Coordinates of C-alpha atoms and ligand atoms in Angstrom, one line a residue:
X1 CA -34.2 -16.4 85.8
X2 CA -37.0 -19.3 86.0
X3 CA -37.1 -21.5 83.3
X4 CA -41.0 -20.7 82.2
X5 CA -39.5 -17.4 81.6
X6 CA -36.4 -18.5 79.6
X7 CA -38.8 -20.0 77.4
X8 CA -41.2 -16.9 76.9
X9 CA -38.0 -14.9 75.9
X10 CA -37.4 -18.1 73.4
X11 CA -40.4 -18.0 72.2
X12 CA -40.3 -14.0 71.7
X13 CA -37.7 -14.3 69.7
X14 CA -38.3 -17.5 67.6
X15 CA -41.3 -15.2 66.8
X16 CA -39.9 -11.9 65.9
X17 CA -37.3 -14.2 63.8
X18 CA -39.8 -15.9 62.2
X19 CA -41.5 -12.6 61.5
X20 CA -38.5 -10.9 60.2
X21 CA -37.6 -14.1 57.6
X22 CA -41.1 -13.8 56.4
X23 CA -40.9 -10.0 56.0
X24 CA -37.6 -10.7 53.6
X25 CA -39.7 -13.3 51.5
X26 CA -42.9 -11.2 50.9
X27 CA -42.8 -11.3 47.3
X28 CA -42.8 -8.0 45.8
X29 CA -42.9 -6.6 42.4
X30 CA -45.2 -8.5 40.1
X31 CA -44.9 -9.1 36.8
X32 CA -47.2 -11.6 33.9
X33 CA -44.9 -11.7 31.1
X34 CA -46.5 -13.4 28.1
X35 CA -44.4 -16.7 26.7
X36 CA -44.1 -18.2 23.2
X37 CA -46.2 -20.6 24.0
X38 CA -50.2 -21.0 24.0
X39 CA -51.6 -21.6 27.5
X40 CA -48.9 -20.6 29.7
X41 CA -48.7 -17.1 31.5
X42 CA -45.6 -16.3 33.3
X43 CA -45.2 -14.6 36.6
X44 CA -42.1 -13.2 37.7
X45 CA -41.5 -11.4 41.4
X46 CA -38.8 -10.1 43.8
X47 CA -37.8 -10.9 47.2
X48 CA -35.1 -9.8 49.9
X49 CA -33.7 -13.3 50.8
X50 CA -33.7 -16.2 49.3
X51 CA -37.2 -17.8 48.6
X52 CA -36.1 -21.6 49.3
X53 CA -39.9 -22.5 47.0
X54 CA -41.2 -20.0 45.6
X55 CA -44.8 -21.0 44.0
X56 CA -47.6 -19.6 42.5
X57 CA -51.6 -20.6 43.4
X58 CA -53.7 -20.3 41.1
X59 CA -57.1 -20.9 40.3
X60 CA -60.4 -20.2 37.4
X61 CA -62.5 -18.8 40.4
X62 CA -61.3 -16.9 43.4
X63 CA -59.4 -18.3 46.5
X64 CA -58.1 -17.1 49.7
X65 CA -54.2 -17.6 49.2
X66 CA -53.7 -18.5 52.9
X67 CA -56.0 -21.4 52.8
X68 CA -54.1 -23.1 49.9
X69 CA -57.3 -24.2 47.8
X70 CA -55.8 -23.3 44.7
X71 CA -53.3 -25.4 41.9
X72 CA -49.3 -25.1 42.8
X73 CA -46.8 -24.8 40.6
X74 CA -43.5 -24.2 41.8
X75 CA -41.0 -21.7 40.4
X76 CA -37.4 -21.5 39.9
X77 CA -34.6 -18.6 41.1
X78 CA -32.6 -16.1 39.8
X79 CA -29.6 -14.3 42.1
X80 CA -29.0 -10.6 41.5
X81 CA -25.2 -10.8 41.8
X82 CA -24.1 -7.4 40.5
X83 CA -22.1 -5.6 42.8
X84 CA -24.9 -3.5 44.7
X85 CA -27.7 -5.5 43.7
X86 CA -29.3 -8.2 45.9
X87 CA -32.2 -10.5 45.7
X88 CA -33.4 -12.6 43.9
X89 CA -36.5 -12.9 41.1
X90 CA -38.9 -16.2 41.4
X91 CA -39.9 -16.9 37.8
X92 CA -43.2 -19.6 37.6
X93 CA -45.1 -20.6 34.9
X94 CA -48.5 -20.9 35.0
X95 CA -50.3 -23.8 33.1
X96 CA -52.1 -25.3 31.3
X97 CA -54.4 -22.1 31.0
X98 CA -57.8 -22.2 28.6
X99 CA -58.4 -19.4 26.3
X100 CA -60.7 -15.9 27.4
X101 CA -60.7 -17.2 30.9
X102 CA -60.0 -15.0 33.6
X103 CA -57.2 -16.9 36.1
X104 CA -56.9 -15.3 39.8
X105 CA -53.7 -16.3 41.1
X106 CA -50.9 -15.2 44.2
X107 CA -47.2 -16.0 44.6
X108 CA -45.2 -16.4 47.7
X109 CA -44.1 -19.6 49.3
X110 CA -46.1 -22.8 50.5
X111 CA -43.5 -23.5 53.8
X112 CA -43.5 -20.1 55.3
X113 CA -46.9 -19.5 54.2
X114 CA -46.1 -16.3 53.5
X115 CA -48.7 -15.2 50.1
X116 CA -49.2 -11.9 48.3
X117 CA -52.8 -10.5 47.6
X118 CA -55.0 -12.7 44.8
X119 CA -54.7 -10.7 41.7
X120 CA -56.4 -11.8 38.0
X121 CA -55.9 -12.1 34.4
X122 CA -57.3 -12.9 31.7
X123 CA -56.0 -15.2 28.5
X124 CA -56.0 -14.3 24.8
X125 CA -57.4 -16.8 22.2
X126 CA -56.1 -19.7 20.8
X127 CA -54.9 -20.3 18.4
X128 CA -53.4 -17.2 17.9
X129 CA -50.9 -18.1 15.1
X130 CA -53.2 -17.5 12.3
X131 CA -53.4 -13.9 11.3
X132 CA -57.4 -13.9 12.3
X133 CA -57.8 -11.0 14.4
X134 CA -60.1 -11.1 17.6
X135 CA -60.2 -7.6 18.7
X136 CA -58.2 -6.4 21.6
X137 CA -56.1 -3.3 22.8
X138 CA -52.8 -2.8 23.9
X139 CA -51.2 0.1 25.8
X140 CA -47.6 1.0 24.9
X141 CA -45.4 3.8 25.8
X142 CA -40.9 4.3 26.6
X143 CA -39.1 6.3 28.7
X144 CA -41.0 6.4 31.6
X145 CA -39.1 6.5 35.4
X146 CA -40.0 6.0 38.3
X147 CA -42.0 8.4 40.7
X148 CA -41.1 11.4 39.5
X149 CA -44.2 12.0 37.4
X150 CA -46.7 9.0 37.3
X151 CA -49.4 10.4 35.8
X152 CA -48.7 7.8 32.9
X153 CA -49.7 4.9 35.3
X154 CA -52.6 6.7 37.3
X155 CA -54.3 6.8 33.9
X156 CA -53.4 3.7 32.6
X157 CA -54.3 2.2 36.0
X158 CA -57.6 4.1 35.7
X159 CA -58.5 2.4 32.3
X160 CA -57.1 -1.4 32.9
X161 CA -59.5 -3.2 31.8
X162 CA -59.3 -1.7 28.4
X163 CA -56.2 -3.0 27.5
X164 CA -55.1 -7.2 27.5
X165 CA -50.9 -6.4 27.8
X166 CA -48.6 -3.4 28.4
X167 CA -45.4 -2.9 25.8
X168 CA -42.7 -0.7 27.7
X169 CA -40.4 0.0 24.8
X170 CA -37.1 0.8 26.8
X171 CA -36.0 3.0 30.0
X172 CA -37.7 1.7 32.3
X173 CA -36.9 3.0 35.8
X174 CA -33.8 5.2 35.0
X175 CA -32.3 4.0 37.4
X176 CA -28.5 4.7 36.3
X177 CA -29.3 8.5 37.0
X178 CA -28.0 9.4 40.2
X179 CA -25.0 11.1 41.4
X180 CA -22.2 9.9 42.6
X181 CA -19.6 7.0 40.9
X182 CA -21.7 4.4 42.2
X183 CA -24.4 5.9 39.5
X184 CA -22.6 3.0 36.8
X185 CA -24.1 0.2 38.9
X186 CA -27.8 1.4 38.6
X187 CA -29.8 2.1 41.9
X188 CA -31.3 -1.1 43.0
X189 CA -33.4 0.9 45.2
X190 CA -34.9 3.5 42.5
X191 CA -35.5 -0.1 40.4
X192 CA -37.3 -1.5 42.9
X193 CA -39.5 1.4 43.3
X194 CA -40.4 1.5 39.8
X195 CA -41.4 -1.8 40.0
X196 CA -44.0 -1.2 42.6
X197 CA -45.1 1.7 40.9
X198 CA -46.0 -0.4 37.7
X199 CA -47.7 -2.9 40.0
X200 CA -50.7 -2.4 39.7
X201 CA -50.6 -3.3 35.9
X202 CA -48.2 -5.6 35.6
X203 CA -49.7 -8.1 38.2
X204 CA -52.6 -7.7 36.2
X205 CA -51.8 -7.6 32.9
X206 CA -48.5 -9.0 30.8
X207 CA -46.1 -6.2 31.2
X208 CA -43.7 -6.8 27.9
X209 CA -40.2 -4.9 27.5
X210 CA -37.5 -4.4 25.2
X211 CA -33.8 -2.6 26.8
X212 CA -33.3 0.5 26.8
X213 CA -30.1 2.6 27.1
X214 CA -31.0 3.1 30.8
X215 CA -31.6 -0.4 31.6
X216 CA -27.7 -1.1 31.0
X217 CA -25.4 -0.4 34.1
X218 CA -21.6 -0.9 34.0
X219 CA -21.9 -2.3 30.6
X220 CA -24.8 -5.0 30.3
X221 CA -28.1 -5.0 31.2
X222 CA -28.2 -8.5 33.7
X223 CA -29.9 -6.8 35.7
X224 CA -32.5 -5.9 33.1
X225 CA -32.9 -9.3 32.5
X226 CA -32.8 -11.0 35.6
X227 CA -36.1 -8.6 36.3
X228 CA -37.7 -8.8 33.2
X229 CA -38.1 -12.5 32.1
X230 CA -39.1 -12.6 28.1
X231 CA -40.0 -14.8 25.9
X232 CA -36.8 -17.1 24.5
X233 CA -35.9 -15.3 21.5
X234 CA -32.2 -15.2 22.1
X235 CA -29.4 -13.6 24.0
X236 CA -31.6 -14.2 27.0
X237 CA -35.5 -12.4 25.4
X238 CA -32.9 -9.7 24.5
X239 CA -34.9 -9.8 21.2
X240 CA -38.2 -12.6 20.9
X241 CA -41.4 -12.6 19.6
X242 CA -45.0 -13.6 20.9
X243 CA -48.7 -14.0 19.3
X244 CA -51.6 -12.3 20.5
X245 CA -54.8 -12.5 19.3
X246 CA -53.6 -13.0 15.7
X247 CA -51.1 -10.2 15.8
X248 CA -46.8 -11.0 15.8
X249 CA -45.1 -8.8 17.7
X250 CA -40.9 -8.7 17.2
X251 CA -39.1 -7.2 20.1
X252 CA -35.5 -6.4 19.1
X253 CA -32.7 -5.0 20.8
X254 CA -31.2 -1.6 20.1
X255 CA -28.5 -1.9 22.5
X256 CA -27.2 -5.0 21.2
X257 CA -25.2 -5.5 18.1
X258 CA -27.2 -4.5 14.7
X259 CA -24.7 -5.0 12.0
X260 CA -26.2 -6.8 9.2
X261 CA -23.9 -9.7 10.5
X262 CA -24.6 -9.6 13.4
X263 CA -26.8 -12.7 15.6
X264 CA -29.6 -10.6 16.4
X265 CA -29.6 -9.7 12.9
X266 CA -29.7 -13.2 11.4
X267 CA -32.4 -13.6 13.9
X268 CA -34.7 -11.1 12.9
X269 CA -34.6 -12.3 9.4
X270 CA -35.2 -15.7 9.9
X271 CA -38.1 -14.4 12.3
X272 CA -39.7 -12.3 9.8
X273 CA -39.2 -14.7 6.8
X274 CA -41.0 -17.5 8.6
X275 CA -43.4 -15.5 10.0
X276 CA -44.8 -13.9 6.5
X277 CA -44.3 -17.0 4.4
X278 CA -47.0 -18.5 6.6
X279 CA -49.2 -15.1 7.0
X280 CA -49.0 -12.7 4.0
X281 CA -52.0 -10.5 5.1
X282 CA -51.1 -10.7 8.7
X283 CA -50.8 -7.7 11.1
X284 CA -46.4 -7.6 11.8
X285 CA -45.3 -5.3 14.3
X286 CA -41.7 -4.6 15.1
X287 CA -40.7 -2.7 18.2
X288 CA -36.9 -1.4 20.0
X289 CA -36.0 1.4 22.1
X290 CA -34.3 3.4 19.6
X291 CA -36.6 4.7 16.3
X292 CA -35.4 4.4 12.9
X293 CA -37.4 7.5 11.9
X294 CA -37.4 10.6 14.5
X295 CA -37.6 14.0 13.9
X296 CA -37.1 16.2 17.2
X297 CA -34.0 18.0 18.4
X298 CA -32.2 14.8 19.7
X299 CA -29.0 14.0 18.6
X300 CA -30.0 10.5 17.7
X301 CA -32.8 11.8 15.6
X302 CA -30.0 14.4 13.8
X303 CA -27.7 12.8 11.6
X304 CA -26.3 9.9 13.9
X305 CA -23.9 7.6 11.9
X306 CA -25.6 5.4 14.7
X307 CA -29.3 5.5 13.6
X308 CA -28.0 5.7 10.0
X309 CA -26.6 2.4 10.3
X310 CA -30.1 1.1 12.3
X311 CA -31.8 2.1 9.2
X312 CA -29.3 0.3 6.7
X313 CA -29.5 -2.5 8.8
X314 CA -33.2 -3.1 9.5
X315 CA -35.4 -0.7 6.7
X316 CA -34.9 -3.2 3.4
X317 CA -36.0 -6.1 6.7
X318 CA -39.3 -4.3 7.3
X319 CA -39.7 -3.2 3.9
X320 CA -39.4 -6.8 2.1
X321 CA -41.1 -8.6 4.7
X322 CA -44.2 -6.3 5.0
X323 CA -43.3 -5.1 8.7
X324 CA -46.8 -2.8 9.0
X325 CA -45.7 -1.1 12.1
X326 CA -42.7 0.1 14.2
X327 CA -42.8 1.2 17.8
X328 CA -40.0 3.2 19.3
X329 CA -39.5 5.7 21.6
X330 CA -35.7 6.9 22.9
X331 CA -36.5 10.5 21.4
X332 CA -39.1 12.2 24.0
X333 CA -41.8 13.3 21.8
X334 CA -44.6 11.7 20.4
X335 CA -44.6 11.1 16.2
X336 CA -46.3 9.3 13.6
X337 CA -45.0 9.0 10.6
X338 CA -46.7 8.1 7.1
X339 CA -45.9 4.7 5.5
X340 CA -42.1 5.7 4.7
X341 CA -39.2 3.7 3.2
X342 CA -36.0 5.6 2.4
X343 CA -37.2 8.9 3.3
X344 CA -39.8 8.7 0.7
X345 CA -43.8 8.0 1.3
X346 CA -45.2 4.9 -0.1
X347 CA -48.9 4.6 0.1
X348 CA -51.0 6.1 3.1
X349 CA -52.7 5.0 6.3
X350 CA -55.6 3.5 4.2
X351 CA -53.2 1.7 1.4
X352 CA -49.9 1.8 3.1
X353 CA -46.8 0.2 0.8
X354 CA -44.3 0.2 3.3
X355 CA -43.8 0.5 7.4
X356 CA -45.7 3.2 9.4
X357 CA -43.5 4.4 12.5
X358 CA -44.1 5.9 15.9
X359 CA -42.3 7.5 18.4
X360 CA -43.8 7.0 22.0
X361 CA -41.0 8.2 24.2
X362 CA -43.4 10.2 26.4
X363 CA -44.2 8.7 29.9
X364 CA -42.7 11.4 31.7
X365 CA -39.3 10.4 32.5
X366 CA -37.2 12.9 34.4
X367 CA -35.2 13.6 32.0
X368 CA -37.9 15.8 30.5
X369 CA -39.4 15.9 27.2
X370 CA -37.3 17.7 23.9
X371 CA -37.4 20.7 23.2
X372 CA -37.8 21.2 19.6
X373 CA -38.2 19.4 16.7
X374 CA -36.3 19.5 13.0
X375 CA -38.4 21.0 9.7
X376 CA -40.9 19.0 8.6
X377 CA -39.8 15.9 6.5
X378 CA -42.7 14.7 3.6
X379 CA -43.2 11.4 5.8
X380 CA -44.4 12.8 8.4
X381 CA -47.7 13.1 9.2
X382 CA -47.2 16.4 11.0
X383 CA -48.3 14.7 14.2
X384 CA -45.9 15.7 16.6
X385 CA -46.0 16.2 20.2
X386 CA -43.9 17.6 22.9
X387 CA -46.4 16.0 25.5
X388 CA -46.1 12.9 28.2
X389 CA -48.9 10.5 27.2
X390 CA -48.8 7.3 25.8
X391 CA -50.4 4.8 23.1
X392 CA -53.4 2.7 22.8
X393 CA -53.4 0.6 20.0
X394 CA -56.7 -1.3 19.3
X395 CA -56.7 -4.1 16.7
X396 CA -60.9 -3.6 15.5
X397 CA -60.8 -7.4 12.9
X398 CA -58.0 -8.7 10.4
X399 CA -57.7 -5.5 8.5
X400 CA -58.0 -2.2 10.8
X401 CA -56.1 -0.8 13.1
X402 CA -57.0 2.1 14.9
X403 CA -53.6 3.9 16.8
X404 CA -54.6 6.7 19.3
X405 CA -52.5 9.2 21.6
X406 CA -53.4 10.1 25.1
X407 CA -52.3 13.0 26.9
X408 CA -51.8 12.5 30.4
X409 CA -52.4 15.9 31.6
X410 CA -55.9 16.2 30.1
X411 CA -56.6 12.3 30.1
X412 CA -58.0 12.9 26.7
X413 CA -56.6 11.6 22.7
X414 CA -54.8 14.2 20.7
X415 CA -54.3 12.1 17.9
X416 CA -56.2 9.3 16.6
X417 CA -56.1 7.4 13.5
X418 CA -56.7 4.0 11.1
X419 CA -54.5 1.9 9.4
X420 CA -55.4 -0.8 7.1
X421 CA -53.4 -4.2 6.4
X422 CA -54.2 -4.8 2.7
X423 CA -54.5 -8.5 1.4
X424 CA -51.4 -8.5 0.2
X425 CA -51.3 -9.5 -3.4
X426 CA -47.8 -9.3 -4.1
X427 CA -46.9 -11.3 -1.4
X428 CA -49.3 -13.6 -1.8
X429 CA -47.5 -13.7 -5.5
X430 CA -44.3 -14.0 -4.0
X431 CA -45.0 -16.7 -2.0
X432 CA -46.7 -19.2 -4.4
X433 CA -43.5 -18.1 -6.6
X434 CA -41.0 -19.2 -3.9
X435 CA -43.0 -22.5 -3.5
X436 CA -42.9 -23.3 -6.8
Ligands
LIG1 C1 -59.0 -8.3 38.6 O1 -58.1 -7.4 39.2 C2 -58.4 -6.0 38.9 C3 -57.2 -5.2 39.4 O2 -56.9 -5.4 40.7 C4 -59.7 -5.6 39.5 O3 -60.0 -4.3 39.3 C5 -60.8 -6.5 39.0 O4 -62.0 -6.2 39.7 C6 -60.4 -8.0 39.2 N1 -61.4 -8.8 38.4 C7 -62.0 -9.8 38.9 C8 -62.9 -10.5 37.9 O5 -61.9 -10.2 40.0
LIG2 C1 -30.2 5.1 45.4 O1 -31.3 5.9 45.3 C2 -31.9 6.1 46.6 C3 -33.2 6.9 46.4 O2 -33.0 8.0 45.6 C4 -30.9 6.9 47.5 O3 -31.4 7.1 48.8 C5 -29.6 6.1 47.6 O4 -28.6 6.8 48.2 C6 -29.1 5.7 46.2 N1 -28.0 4.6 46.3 C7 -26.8 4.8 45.9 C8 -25.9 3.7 46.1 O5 -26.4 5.9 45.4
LIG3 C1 -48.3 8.6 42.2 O1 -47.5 9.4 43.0 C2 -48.3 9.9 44.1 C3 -47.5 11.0 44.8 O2 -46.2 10.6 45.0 C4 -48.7 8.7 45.0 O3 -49.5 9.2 46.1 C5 -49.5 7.7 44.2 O4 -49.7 6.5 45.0 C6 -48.7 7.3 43.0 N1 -49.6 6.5 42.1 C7 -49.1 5.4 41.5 C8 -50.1 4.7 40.7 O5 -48.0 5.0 41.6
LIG4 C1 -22.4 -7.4 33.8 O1 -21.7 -6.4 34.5 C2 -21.4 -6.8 35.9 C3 -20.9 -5.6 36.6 O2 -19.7 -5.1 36.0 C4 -20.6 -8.0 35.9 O3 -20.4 -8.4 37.3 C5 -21.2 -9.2 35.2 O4 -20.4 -10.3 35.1 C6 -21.6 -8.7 33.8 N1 -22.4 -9.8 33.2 C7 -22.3 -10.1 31.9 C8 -23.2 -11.2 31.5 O5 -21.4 -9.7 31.2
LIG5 C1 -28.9 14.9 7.3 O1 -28.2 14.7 6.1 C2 -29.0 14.9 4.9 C3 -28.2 14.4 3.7 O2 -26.9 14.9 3.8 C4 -29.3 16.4 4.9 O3 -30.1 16.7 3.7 C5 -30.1 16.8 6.1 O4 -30.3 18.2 6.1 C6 -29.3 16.4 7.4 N1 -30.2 16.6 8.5 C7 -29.8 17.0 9.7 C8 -30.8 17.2 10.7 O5 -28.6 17.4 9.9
LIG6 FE1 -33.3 6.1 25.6

């Protein structure tokens, strides 16, 4: 064999190696996650191998990623180590951002020039600390899946640009269902594929999670949380809370440890303390997987010593502190309940006394949606739905809230309502009282 072709066959193959490495770095799976701080926006992805410098471009006007015009900021790694999980997540942040600016922006890797598409997003306002609404919408749903019925994403895909973030409220991918013994360890493959599937608004907007009691394999949900990077509350953005717009949000954990003793406990009530002595007529919402108040045929929503204790642990929290809203889902129904605290109604929608909660466990999971629901309790509002759908929650100035269902079959809202955040004078009262 002549040298010239020994070194075409080199070349070849230096080539297709070179081709194959960069195949194993395309980044995949892209996530914004909002921080806990003003300015920043976080972006999280997955590749096969090892990223060696992962870094995101970004930019206030459109670039072509390949050409490298736009501002780098390198990001750090995270190793799936679980046995049957590999990978690894690229976590950058992106700053400093300005507020209502739109950002385009791609992630991938500066030395093997390998770059994902250029997406967008678009910042909140700053400040947002100080209870003064500027209206925006959210989108919020649990219990979704992957592939088996996306008819949740299609439509939410359909109507993006309506909504600023995304708040998955536990089971994500399901991917602990499968046969087999291996089923413990969660499928990395059925994970991944959920992950693609949400794509298309998560690299867009902030896509914001709590665990679920499918996101925990053998045990603890690492994996969970080596994929979905949250803000630092504690025990790794088990439980945190973000700003946006003028609205808290609490994310809490109800697969972790809820004893009134417990860490995430003390937490919580540090969290909500400091949060409403600085904002007595501020909009508080409080979401987990698993609801407080359910009503279907679940045996969680029965008389679970489990959900008793949730409500003895968190109710008089949400109740003293002015918590105005809970999101759950867990039970696969839709349900809104009236402004309820120990089983009783206090107030209604337009002079609520005490927390409102929703069920949203309806993005068509395929574990299929309940079957049947208990007899009406007097806190309900006798909205409730065996239907896959989810929420859109649109904040309209400081004081209303309107809270809408929407079907996926028929793309259209079954249920569609106001709340109102009173100025608060008896916290107000309180307040000046502790101060004094
Ligand atoms: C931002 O991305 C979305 C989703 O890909 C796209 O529909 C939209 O046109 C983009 N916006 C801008 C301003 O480029
Ligand atoms: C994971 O799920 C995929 C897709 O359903 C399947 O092909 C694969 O066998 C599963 N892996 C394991 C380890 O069970
Ligand atoms: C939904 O599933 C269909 C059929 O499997 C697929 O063609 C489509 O791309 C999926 N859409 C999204 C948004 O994932
Ligand atoms: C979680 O479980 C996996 C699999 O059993 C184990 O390897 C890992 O050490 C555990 N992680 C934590 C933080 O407990
Ligand atoms: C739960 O317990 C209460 C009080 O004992 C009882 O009134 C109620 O009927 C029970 N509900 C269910 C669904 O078992
Ligand atoms: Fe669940």
């Amino acid at each position: 064999m002549s040298a010239s072709i020994l070194m075409i066959i080199t070349t070849i193959l230096l080539v297709l190696v070179a081709i194959a490495n960069a195949s194993n770095v395309t980044p995949l799976s892209i996530k914004l996650s909002l921080t806990d701080t003003e300015g920043e926006m976080q972006v999280t992805w997955f590749t096969l191998d090892f990223p060696s410098s992962p870094c995101v471009q970004f930019d206030n006007k459109g670039f072509n990623p390949s050409e490298v015009t736009g501002n780098i900021i390198t990001g750090r790694i995270v190793e799936f180590t679980q046995k049957l999980w590999s990978g690894y997540t690229s976590i950058a942040v992106i700053s400093p951002l300005a507020a209502q600016q739109t950002y385009y922006y791609a992630v991938g890797n500066k030395e093997t020039g390998v770059w994902s598409v250029l997406y967008n997003f678009t910042t909140s306002t700053f400040p947002n600390t100080n209870s003064q609404v500027t209206p925006f919408s959210f989108v919020t749903y649990g219990d979704m899946g992957a592939v088996v019925d996306n008819s949740t994403v299609r439509n939410i895909v359909k109507t993006l640009d309506q909504f600023q973030f995304a708040l998955h409220v536990g089971d994500i991918a399901y991917a602990d269902l499968q046969d087999g013994d291996e089923g413990i360890y969660g499928n990395q493959t059925i994970w991944n594929e959920f992950l693609e599937e949400i794509t298309p608004i998560s690299a867009t907007i902030p896509y914001m999670t709590c665990p679920g009691n499918h996101d925990i394999f053998n045990g603890n949900n690492s994996n969970y949380q080596n994929t979905f990077m949250m803000p630092t509350g504690s025990d790794n953005g088990d439980w945190y809370s973000f700003d946006f717009n003028g609205v808290h949000f609490v994310g809490i954990s109800s697969e972790t440890d809820y004893s009134p003793s417990s860490e995430q406990v003390i937490w919580l009530t540090n969290e909500l303390q400091t949060y409403r002595n600085s904002n007595p007529d501020g909009w508080l919402i409080v979401f987990a997987h698993r609801p407080l108040y359910c009503t279907s045929n679940l045996d969680w929503c029965m008389n679970d010593t489990n959900r008793i204790s949730l409500i003895n642990s968190l109710e008089d929290l949400f109740y003293k502190y002015n918590v105005n809203f809970f999101i759950g889902g867990h039970s696969h129904e839709y349900e809104r309940m009236l402004p309820v605290y120990k089983s009783q109604v206090y107030g209604s929608n337009a002079n609520p006394q005490a927390t409102v909660y929703v069920v949203i466990g309806t993005a068509g999971c395929q574990e299929g949606l309940n079957t049947g629901f208990q007899p009406l309790p007097v806190y309900s509002s006798g909205v409730r739905l065996l239907e896959t759908g989810y929420a859109k929650v649109s904040f309209l100035d400081s004081y209303h809230m309107q809270w809408q269902f929407i079907q996926d079959k028929t793309d259209t809202v079954l249920d569609s309502v106001f709340h109102k955040q009173l100025h608060n004078l008896v916290w107000t009262i309180a307040i000046l009282v502790n101060q004094t």
